[in-house]
Amino acid sequence: MRDIVFTRRSGWIPNVIREDGALKLMLGAGADASHAPRTFTFPINEDHFAVIREDLARHLLLWSAVLPLCDDAGTRGGLDERAAVALLDPILLSAPADVDSLFQGIRWDRGRLITHGADIALLERGQVCAAMRAATETPDATRAQEYFADRRRAERGAVLGPLDAAILRYTGQYLHGATVPRRIPDAVDRALLPEVMRVIATAEQACAGMRIGRDPRRGKRATDKRDWDGMAAAVDAAVREAHPQLVDDAIRTVSFLMCSEAADRSRNTPMEDDEETAGGGADLGEGARKTILSFTDDKGVEKKWRLDHPRTAGAEFWEFVGDRSAGDNEVFTIEDEERGEGIQLHFYADSIARITTAREGEGGADPEYYVEYSLVDGISGYRTLVSAFVRGGCAALDEHGSWTSDAAELERARRRRAAQ
């Protein structure tokens, strides 16, 4: 038979229960192998119960000291009751100086105390009892998160000034640098918001007119890393020059914000618009335009495009790539069977081949093809080549790239570029 005889407003603070006539402290901590919360109990006496009921600070200090023992139990083990019971008298019944001394030699959950209002400066000096004078039953998880975020920054030598902190709060990255940034002006002190907005305006001016295109080689919603790096560098340089007092963390979060917003705009742009923005090759007139094209991948999947299709050939092809591209599927072909020519894109090697029919097959013989190769400079290079081929065929590719029929020379060129 188990009865709860004392509980606080926060359900996570340990409860006092009576089980089979005996008083025990019960707390939830950790999880089992199925991720269900684990519950631990250990015995206390009436003197301990009296302090727990009347002294929130001592109650929280005990909880903080017992939690590491619960962590030691893992997903299946039991609580070390002897070690837990050994903490009761020193924490609940000893003088404050003795409690402070005890906490210098045991493991304890600092974040739990900070969440419940502990004075951080006093905690850092080892004065745990004095630090808990302002303790509250109501937790504030953000307070501990900010504390540990500041400690991680301090460990790598980053110290935030008021404006740095305000910028990180504005982008929502004060607690976690990996969080996708967004604009949260309400999170910033009103006195600092105008300064924050001046920094943001500098960043916006630095990347005005720049864009981050999509990179279907990495999926339908992937964006071009080179575009991202270029925009980040432009914003970084402008903000550093205009606001030299800012630390790296603040500058990085501003460039991350600009790049994330640009990438989102690109992901939400219809493929046709994205195709137009990417640019194209020479337009050789209506007679050179493709009327029927076949798209294939390295797995043998084929998709046809016809001139009366509501979407452009380039848009359809890159949609096909976005749907099909994978680590084991990095070769894509566009073929114009009627004109006997095509291009083959080798994403794994940053290269392309253009293939034209040199001689038609006769008497059942296979046709002969003329193949030329060229290196490609990123996804923007691929987009330009695809657009040029769709508009004007292999002849339209002459002005794009340096073409060679020698595969060995292509490989040497690739190695030279990689060594640069």
mmCIF file of C-alpha atoms in Angstrom, residues 28-202:
data_model
loop_
_atom_site.group_PDB
_atom_site.id
_atom_site.type_symbol
_atom_site.label_atom_id
_atom_site.label_comp_id
_atom_site.label_asym_id
_atom_site.label_seq_id
_atom_site.Cartn_x
_atom_site.Cartn_y
_atom_site.Cartn_z
ATOM 1 C CA GLY A 28 11.271 10.112 -10.939
ATOM 2 C CA ALA A 29 14.546 10.158 -12.865
ATOM 3 C CA GLY A 30 15.918 8.695 -16.059
ATOM 4 C CA ALA A 31 14.158 6.177 -18.280
ATOM 5 C CA ASP A 32 14.106 2.455 -18.904
ATOM 6 C CA ALA A 33 15.001 0.694 -22.150
ATOM 7 C CA SER A 34 11.528 1.506 -23.505
ATOM 8 C CA HIS A 35 12.004 5.217 -22.672
ATOM 9 C CA ALA A 36 9.374 5.077 -19.936
ATOM 10 C CA PRO A 37 10.213 7.188 -16.830
ATOM 11 C CA ARG A 38 11.849 5.348 -13.945
ATOM 12 C CA THR A 39 10.788 5.855 -10.316
ATOM 13 C CA PHE A 40 13.081 5.343 -7.299
ATOM 14 C CA THR A 41 12.381 5.288 -3.555
ATOM 15 C CA PHE A 42 14.533 5.136 -0.437
ATOM 16 C CA PRO A 43 13.671 5.314 3.271
ATOM 17 C CA ILE A 44 13.647 8.475 5.404
ATOM 18 C CA ASN A 45 12.627 9.098 9.029
ATOM 19 C CA GLU A 46 10.323 11.606 10.717
ATOM 20 C CA ASP A 47 13.151 14.121 11.322
ATOM 21 C CA HIS A 48 14.034 14.069 7.641
ATOM 22 C CA PHE A 49 10.376 14.459 6.707
ATOM 23 C CA ALA A 50 10.011 17.511 8.953
ATOM 24 C CA VAL A 51 12.890 19.310 7.220
ATOM 25 C CA ILE A 52 11.701 18.316 3.748
ATOM 26 C CA ARG A 53 8.231 19.692 4.515
ATOM 27 C CA GLU A 54 9.411 22.992 6.027
ATOM 28 C CA ASP A 55 12.607 23.790 4.114
ATOM 29 C CA LEU A 56 12.333 23.977 0.332
ATOM 30 C CA ALA A 57 16.040 24.759 -0.034
ATOM 31 C CA ARG A 58 17.157 21.593 1.788
ATOM 32 C CA HIS A 59 14.574 19.557 -0.102
ATOM 33 C CA LEU A 60 16.002 20.776 -3.427
ATOM 34 C CA LEU A 61 19.598 20.228 -2.307
ATOM 35 C CA LEU A 62 18.781 16.630 -1.416
ATOM 36 C CA TRP A 63 17.133 16.101 -4.786
ATOM 37 C CA SER A 64 20.171 17.538 -6.547
ATOM 38 C CA ALA A 65 22.487 15.166 -4.686
ATOM 39 C CA VAL A 66 20.380 12.040 -5.256
ATOM 40 C CA LEU A 67 19.886 12.519 -9.001
ATOM 41 C CA PRO A 68 23.433 11.362 -9.934
ATOM 42 C CA LEU A 69 22.743 8.106 -8.050
ATOM 43 C CA CYS A 70 19.639 7.644 -10.194
ATOM 44 C CA ASP A 71 21.748 8.228 -13.305
ATOM 45 C CA ASP A 72 24.112 5.502 -12.091
ATOM 46 C CA ALA A 73 21.196 3.070 -12.006
ATOM 47 C CA GLY A 74 20.840 3.364 -15.781
ATOM 48 C CA THR A 75 17.880 1.790 -17.549
ATOM 49 C CA ARG A 76 17.650 -1.365 -15.421
ATOM 50 C CA GLY A 77 19.748 -1.089 -12.269
ATOM 51 C CA GLY A 78 18.451 -0.280 -8.816
ATOM 52 C CA LEU A 79 19.169 2.805 -6.768
ATOM 53 C CA ASP A 80 22.079 2.540 -4.338
ATOM 54 C CA GLU A 81 19.891 3.021 -1.256
ATOM 55 C CA ARG A 82 22.825 2.992 1.139
ATOM 56 C CA ALA A 83 24.437 5.921 -0.692
ATOM 57 C CA ALA A 84 21.108 7.773 -0.869
ATOM 58 C CA VAL A 85 20.371 7.307 2.837
ATOM 59 C CA ALA A 86 23.905 8.438 3.667
ATOM 60 C CA LEU A 87 23.068 11.836 2.168
ATOM 61 C CA LEU A 88 20.034 12.482 4.395
ATOM 62 C CA ASP A 89 21.596 13.635 7.684
ATOM 63 C CA PRO A 90 24.468 15.652 6.133
ATOM 64 C CA ILE A 91 22.102 17.581 3.834
ATOM 65 C CA LEU A 92 18.917 17.872 5.886
ATOM 66 C CA LEU A 93 20.196 18.071 9.475
ATOM 67 C CA SER A 94 23.685 19.611 9.297
ATOM 68 C CA ALA A 95 24.743 23.231 9.643
ATOM 69 C CA PRO A 96 24.941 25.264 6.424
ATOM 70 C CA ALA A 97 28.753 25.362 6.475
ATOM 71 C CA ASP A 98 28.830 21.560 6.697
ATOM 72 C CA VAL A 99 26.377 21.246 3.797
ATOM 73 C CA ASP A 100 28.550 23.572 1.713
ATOM 74 C CA SER A 101 31.574 21.444 2.535
ATOM 75 C CA LEU A 102 29.729 18.239 1.619
ATOM 76 C CA PHE A 103 28.810 19.607 -1.812
ATOM 77 C CA GLN A 104 32.477 20.251 -2.502
ATOM 78 C CA GLY A 105 33.114 16.502 -2.453
ATOM 79 C CA ILE A 106 30.023 14.868 -4.004
ATOM 80 C CA ARG A 107 28.359 14.850 -7.397
ATOM 81 C CA TRP A 108 25.228 16.966 -7.682
ATOM 82 C CA ASP A 109 22.902 18.258 -10.366
ATOM 83 C CA ARG A 110 23.753 21.959 -10.673
ATOM 84 C CA GLY A 111 21.158 22.565 -13.383
ATOM 85 C CA ARG A 112 18.333 21.354 -11.153
ATOM 86 C CA LEU A 113 19.126 23.992 -8.539
ATOM 87 C CA ILE A 114 19.495 26.763 -11.127
ATOM 88 C CA THR A 115 16.152 25.787 -12.634
ATOM 89 C CA HIS A 116 14.566 26.388 -9.229
ATOM 90 C CA GLY A 117 16.080 29.844 -8.731
ATOM 91 C CA ALA A 118 19.496 29.264 -7.148
ATOM 92 C CA ASP A 119 21.834 32.269 -7.131
ATOM 93 C CA ILE A 120 24.382 31.287 -9.769
ATOM 94 C CA ALA A 121 27.215 33.449 -8.429
ATOM 95 C CA LEU A 122 26.894 31.895 -4.951
ATOM 96 C CA LEU A 123 26.716 28.391 -6.431
ATOM 97 C CA GLU A 124 29.926 29.050 -8.335
ATOM 98 C CA ARG A 125 31.607 30.054 -5.061
ATOM 99 C CA GLY A 126 30.445 26.857 -3.330
ATOM 100 C CA GLN A 127 27.911 28.564 -1.061
ATOM 101 C CA VAL A 128 25.053 26.233 -1.906
ATOM 102 C CA CYS A 129 22.899 26.955 1.147
ATOM 103 C CA ALA A 130 23.077 30.714 0.651
ATOM 104 C CA ALA A 131 22.435 30.244 -3.059
ATOM 105 C CA MET A 132 19.139 28.497 -2.311
ATOM 106 C CA ARG A 133 17.625 31.314 -0.223
ATOM 107 C CA ALA A 134 15.774 32.549 -3.322
ATOM 108 C CA ALA A 135 14.644 29.061 -4.365
ATOM 109 C CA THR A 136 11.178 28.603 -5.838
ATOM 110 C CA GLU A 137 8.965 25.584 -6.267
ATOM 111 C CA THR A 138 8.130 26.654 -9.808
ATOM 112 C CA PRO A 139 10.908 25.660 -12.218
ATOM 113 C CA ASP A 140 12.346 27.835 -14.988
ATOM 114 C CA ALA A 141 14.089 25.440 -17.370
ATOM 115 C CA THR A 142 15.318 28.251 -19.629
ATOM 116 C CA ARG A 143 17.411 29.648 -16.772
ATOM 117 C CA ALA A 144 19.493 26.479 -16.543
ATOM 118 C CA GLN A 145 19.703 26.165 -20.321
ATOM 119 C CA GLU A 146 21.121 29.677 -20.546
ATOM 120 C CA TYR A 147 23.597 28.932 -17.783
ATOM 121 C CA PHE A 148 24.966 25.851 -19.531
ATOM 122 C CA ALA A 149 25.005 27.652 -22.887
ATOM 123 C CA ASP A 150 27.142 30.393 -21.306
ATOM 124 C CA ARG A 151 29.451 27.777 -19.790
ATOM 125 C CA ARG A 152 29.960 26.086 -23.155
ATOM 126 C CA ARG A 153 30.809 29.434 -24.694
ATOM 127 C CA ALA A 154 33.187 30.263 -21.850
ATOM 128 C CA GLU A 155 34.977 26.937 -22.301
ATOM 129 C CA ARG A 156 35.890 27.957 -25.844
ATOM 130 C CA GLY A 157 36.782 31.484 -24.857
ATOM 131 C CA ALA A 158 33.650 33.290 -26.085
ATOM 132 C CA VAL A 159 32.355 35.994 -23.780
ATOM 133 C CA LEU A 160 29.169 37.770 -24.863
ATOM 134 C CA GLY A 161 28.598 41.484 -24.501
ATOM 135 C CA PRO A 162 25.055 42.845 -24.117
ATOM 136 C CA LEU A 163 24.631 43.399 -27.869
ATOM 137 C CA ASP A 164 26.044 39.956 -28.702
ATOM 138 C CA ALA A 165 23.559 38.335 -26.328
ATOM 139 C CA ALA A 166 20.704 40.430 -27.725
ATOM 140 C CA ILE A 167 21.509 39.356 -31.295
ATOM 141 C CA LEU A 168 21.559 35.697 -30.273
ATOM 142 C CA ARG A 169 18.216 36.130 -28.537
ATOM 143 C CA TYR A 170 16.803 37.881 -31.618
ATOM 144 C CA THR A 171 17.681 34.865 -33.794
ATOM 145 C CA GLY A 172 16.612 32.312 -31.171
ATOM 146 C CA GLN A 173 20.139 30.882 -30.967
ATOM 147 C CA TYR A 174 21.146 31.953 -27.488
ATOM 148 C CA LEU A 175 20.575 28.486 -26.069
ATOM 149 C CA HIS A 176 21.461 26.260 -29.037
ATOM 150 C CA GLY A 177 23.671 27.292 -31.938
ATOM 151 C CA ALA A 178 22.282 24.497 -34.112
ATOM 152 C CA THR A 179 18.709 25.800 -33.871
ATOM 153 C CA VAL A 180 17.375 27.130 -37.170
ATOM 154 C CA PRO A 181 17.445 30.919 -36.696
ATOM 155 C CA ARG A 182 14.378 33.118 -36.979
ATOM 156 C CA ARG A 183 13.453 36.685 -36.126
ATOM 157 C CA ILE A 184 12.159 37.127 -32.575
ATOM 158 C CA PRO A 185 12.230 40.853 -31.764
ATOM 159 C CA ASP A 186 10.127 40.329 -28.623
ATOM 160 C CA ALA A 187 12.990 38.317 -27.107
ATOM 161 C CA VAL A 188 15.253 41.385 -27.090
ATOM 162 C CA ASP A 189 15.354 44.138 -24.483
ATOM 163 C CA ARG A 190 13.676 47.209 -25.984
ATOM 164 C CA ALA A 191 16.701 49.366 -25.233
ATOM 165 C CA LEU A 192 18.952 47.095 -27.331
ATOM 166 C CA LEU A 193 16.525 46.325 -30.160
ATOM 167 C CA PRO A 194 17.458 49.384 -32.313
ATOM 168 C CA GLU A 195 21.133 48.332 -32.194
ATOM 169 C CA VAL A 196 20.221 44.787 -33.110
ATOM 170 C CA MET A 197 18.191 46.017 -36.076
ATOM 171 C CA ARG A 198 21.131 48.103 -37.306
ATOM 172 C CA VAL A 199 23.254 44.953 -37.391
ATOM 173 C CA ILE A 200 20.509 43.077 -39.235
ATOM 174 C CA ALA A 201 20.192 45.937 -41.745
ATOM 175 C CA THR A 202 23.938 45.723 -42.443
#
